[in-house]
Short mmCIF file of C-alpha atoms and ligand atoms in Angstrom, two decimals:
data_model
loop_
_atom_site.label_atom_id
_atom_site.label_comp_id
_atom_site.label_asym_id
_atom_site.label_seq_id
_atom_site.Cartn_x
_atom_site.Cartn_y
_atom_site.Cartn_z
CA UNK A 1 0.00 0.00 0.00
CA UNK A 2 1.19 3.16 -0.65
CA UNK A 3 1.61 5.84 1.77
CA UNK A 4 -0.79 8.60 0.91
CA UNK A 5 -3.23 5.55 -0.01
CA UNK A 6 -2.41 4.78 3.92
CA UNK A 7 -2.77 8.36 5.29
CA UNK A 8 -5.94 8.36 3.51
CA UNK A 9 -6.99 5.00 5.58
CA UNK A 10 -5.40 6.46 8.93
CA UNK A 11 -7.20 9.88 8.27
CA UNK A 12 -10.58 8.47 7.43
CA UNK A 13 -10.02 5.97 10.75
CA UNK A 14 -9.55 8.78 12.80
CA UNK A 15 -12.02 10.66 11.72
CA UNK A 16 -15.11 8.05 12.17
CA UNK A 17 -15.62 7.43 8.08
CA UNK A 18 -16.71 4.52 7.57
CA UNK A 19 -14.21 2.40 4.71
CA UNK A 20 -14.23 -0.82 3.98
CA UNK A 21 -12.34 -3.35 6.11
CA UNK A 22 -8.86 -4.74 4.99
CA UNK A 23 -10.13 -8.05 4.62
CA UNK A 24 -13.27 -6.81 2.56
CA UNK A 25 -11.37 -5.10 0.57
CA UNK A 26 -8.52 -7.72 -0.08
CA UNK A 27 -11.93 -10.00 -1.41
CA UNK A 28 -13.09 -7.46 -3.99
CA UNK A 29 -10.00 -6.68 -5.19
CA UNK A 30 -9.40 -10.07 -5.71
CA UNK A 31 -12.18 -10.58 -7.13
CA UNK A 32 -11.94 -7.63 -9.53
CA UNK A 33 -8.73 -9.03 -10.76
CA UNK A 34 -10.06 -12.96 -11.31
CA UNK A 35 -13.25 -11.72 -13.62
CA UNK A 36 -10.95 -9.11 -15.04
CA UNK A 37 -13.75 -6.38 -14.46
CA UNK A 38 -13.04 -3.04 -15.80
CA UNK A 39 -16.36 -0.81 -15.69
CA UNK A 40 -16.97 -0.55 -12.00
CA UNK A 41 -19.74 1.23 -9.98
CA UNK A 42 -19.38 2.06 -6.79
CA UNK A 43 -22.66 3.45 -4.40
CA UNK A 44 -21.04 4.97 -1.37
CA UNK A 45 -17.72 6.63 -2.05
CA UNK A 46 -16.63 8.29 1.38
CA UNK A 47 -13.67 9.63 1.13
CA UNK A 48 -12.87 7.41 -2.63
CA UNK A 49 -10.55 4.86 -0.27
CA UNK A 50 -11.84 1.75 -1.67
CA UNK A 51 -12.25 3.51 -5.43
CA UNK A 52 -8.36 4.25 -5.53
CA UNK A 53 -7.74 0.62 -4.60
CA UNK A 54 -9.67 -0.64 -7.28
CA UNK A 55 -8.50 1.95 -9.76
CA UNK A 56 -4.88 0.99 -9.33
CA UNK A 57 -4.97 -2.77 -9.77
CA UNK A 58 -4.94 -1.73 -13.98
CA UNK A 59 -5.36 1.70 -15.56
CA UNK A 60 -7.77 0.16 -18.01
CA UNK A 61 -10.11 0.38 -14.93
CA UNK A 62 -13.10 3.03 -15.17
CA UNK A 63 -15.23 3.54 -11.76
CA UNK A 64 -17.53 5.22 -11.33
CA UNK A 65 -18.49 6.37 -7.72
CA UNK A 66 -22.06 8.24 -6.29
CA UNK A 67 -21.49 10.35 -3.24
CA UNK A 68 -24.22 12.58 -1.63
CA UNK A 69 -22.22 14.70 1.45
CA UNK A 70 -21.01 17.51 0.06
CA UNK A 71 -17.70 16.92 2.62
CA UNK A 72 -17.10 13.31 1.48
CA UNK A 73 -17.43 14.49 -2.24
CA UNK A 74 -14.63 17.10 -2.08
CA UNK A 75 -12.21 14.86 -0.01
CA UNK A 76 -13.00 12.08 -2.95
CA UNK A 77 -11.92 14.09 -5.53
CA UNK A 78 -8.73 15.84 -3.73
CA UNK A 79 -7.58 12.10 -2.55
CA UNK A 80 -8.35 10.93 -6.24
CA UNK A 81 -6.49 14.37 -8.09
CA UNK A 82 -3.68 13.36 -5.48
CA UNK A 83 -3.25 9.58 -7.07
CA UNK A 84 -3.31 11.05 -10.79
CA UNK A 85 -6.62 8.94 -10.98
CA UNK A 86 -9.05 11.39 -11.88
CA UNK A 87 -8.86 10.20 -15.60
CA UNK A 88 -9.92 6.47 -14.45
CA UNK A 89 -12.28 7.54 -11.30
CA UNK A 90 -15.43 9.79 -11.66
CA UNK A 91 -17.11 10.74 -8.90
CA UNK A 92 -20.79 11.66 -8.82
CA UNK A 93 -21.52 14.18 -6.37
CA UNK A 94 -25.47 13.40 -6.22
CA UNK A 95 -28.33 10.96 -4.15
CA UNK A 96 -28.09 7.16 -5.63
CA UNK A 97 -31.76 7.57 -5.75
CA UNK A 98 -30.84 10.22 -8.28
CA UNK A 99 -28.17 8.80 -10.13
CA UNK A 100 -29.50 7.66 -13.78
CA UNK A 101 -27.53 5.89 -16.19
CA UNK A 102 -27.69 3.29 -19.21
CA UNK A 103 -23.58 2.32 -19.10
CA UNK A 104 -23.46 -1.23 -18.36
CA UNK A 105 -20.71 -2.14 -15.80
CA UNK A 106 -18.94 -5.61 -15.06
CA UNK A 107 -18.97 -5.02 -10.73
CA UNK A 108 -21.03 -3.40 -8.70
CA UNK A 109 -20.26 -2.57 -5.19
CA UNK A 110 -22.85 -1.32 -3.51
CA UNK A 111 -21.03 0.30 -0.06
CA UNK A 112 -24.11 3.20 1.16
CA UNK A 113 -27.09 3.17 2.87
CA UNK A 114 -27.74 -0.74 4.54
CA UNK A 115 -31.20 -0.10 4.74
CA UNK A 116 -31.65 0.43 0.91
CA UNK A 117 -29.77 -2.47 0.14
CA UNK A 118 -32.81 -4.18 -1.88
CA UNK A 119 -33.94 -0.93 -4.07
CA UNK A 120 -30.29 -0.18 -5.17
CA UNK A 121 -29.90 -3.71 -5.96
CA UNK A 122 -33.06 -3.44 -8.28
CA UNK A 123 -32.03 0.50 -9.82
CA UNK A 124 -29.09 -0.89 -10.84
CA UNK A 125 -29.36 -4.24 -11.99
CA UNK A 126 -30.27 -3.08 -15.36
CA UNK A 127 -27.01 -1.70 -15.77
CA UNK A 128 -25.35 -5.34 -14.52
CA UNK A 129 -23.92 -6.94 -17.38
CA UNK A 130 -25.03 -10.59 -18.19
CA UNK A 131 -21.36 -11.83 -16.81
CA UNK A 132 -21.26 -9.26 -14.31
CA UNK A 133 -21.16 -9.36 -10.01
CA UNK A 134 -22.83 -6.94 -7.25
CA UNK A 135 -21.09 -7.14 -4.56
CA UNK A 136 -22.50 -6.49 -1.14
CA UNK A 137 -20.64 -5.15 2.05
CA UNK A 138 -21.94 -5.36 5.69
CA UNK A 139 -23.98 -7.98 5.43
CA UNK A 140 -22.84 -8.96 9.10
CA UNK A 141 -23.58 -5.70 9.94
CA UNK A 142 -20.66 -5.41 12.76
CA UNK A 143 -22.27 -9.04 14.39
CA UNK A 144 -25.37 -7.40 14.73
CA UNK A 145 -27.76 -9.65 12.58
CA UNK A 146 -26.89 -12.65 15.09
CA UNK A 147 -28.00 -10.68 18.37
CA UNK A 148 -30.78 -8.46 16.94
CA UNK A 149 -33.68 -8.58 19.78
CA UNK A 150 -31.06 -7.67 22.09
CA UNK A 151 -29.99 -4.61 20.03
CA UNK A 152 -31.45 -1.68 22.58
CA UNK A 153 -31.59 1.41 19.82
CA UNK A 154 -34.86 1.04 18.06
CA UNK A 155 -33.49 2.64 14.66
CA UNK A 156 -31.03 0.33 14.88
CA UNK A 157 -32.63 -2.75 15.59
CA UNK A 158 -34.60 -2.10 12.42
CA UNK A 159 -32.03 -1.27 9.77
CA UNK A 160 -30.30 -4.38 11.13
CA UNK A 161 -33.57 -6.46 10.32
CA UNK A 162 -33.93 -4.66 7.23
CA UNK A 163 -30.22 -6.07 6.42
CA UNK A 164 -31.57 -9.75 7.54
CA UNK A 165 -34.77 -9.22 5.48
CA UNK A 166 -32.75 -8.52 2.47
CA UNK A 167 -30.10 -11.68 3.17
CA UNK A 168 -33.43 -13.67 2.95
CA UNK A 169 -34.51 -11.96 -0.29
CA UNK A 170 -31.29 -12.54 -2.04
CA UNK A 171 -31.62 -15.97 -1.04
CA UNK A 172 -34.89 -17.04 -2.33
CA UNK A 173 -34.61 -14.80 -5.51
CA UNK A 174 -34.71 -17.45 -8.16
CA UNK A 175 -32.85 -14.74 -10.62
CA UNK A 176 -29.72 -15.04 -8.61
CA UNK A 177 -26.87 -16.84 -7.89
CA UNK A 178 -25.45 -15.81 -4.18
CA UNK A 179 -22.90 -16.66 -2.42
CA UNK A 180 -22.36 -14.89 1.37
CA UNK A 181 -18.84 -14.77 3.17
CA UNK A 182 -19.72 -13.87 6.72
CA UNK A 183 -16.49 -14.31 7.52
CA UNK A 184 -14.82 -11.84 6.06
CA UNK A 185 -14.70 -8.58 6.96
CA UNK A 186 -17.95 -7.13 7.93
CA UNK A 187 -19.66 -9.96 5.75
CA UNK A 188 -20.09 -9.77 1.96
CA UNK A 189 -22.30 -10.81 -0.25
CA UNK A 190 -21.41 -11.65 -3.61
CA UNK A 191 -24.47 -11.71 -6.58
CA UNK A 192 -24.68 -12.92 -10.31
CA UNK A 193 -27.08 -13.47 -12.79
CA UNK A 194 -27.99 -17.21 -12.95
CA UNK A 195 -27.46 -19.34 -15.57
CA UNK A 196 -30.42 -20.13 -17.79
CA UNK A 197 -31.51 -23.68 -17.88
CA UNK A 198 -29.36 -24.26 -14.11
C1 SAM B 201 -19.42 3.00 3.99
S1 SAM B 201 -19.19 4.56 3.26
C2 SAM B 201 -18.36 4.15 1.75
C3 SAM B 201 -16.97 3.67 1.97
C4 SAM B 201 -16.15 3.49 0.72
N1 SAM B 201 -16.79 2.60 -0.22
C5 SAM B 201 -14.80 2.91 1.10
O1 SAM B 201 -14.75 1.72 1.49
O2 SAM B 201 -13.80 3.64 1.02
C6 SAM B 201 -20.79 4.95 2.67
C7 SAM B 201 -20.90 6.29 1.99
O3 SAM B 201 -22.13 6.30 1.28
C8 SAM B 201 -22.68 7.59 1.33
N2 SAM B 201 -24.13 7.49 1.11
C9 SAM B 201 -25.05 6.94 1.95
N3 SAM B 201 -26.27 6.99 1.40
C10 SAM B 201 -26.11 7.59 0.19
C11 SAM B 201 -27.02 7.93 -0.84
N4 SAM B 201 -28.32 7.68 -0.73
N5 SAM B 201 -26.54 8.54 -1.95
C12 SAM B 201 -25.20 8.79 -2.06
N6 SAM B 201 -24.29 8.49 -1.10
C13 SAM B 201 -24.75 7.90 0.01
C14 SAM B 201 -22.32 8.09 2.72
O4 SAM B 201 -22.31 9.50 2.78
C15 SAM B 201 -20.94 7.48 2.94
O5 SAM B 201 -19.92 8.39 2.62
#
């Protein structure tokens, strides 16, 4: 790792923004590099950590990143200008809900708000190509989804169900193949298009 890509990572730690965790983000990287993707969206760019990862595994990459706080947005695009990445990374300084497009991309990592989980996956899947992944993060939510009556915060409680209810959507959705790694990191789930006639 580089070190501004690591004072970017101790900044954003110090500061309470949430990035992804190092084992998370060793995953999709990974994973990036086995399907060879190279049109990436990202929903939930903070402060572009996990875009200027995935930007610098190949500079054939393109990302595109959605970002609604105004703060995040400008720290993005300083952190990204610092790289020399701006040419691969865009970021989109608007409301996913917002956010309209017809580019088809080959991974989408969907990184914002948990409790929305289930309409971003269906916004964007139009926009997944036939070959293409969604990957999920937080789908452990911190341990939370094992111990949820006992969580005291009622807000909380219920975006953790909501995470829960949408682990049991994925599963059941006859569209989908899933495959969920609670074990790694803060729990990821990983989605593709099944198969016809599987
Ligand atoms: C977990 S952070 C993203 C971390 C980043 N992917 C990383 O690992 O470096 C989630 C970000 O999504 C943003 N976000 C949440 N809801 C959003 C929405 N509806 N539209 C755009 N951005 C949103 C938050 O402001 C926050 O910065």
């Amino acid at each position: 790792m580089s070190l501004e890509i690591e004072n970017i990572k101790e900044k954003a730690l110090k500061e309470g923004v949430p990035i992804i965790k190092d084992e998370g983000l060793a995953f999709l990287l990974n994973l990036i590099r086995e399907r060879n993707c190279k049109d990436i969206l990202e929903l939930g760019t903070a402060v572009g950590y996990s875009a200027i990862h995935m930007a610098k595994l190949d500079k054939d990459i393109r990302i595109d990143t959605i970002e609604k706080v105004k703060e995040m947005y400008e720290q993005a695009v300083a952190n990204i200008e610092k790289e020399g990445l701006e040419k691969q990374i865009t970021v989109h300084f608007c409301p996913i809900e917002e956010y309209e497009t017809d580019k088809m991309y080959d991974l989408i990592f969907v990184d914002a708000a948990k409790a929305q989980y289930g309409r971003y996956m269906e916004k964007f899947l139009p926009n997944l190509q036939k070959d293409g992944v969604m990957v999920f993060d937080n789908m452990i939510f911190h341990g939370l989804i094992y111990d949820v009556e006992n969580i005291t915060s009622r807000n909380l409680r219920n975006l953790v169900r909501k995470i829960i209810k949408f682990r049991e959507f994925v599963h059941n959705d006859e569209r989908f193949d899933i495959m969920l790694f609670d074990n790694i990191g803060d729990g990821i789930l990983v989605l593709t298009w099944r198969k016809s006639g599987t």
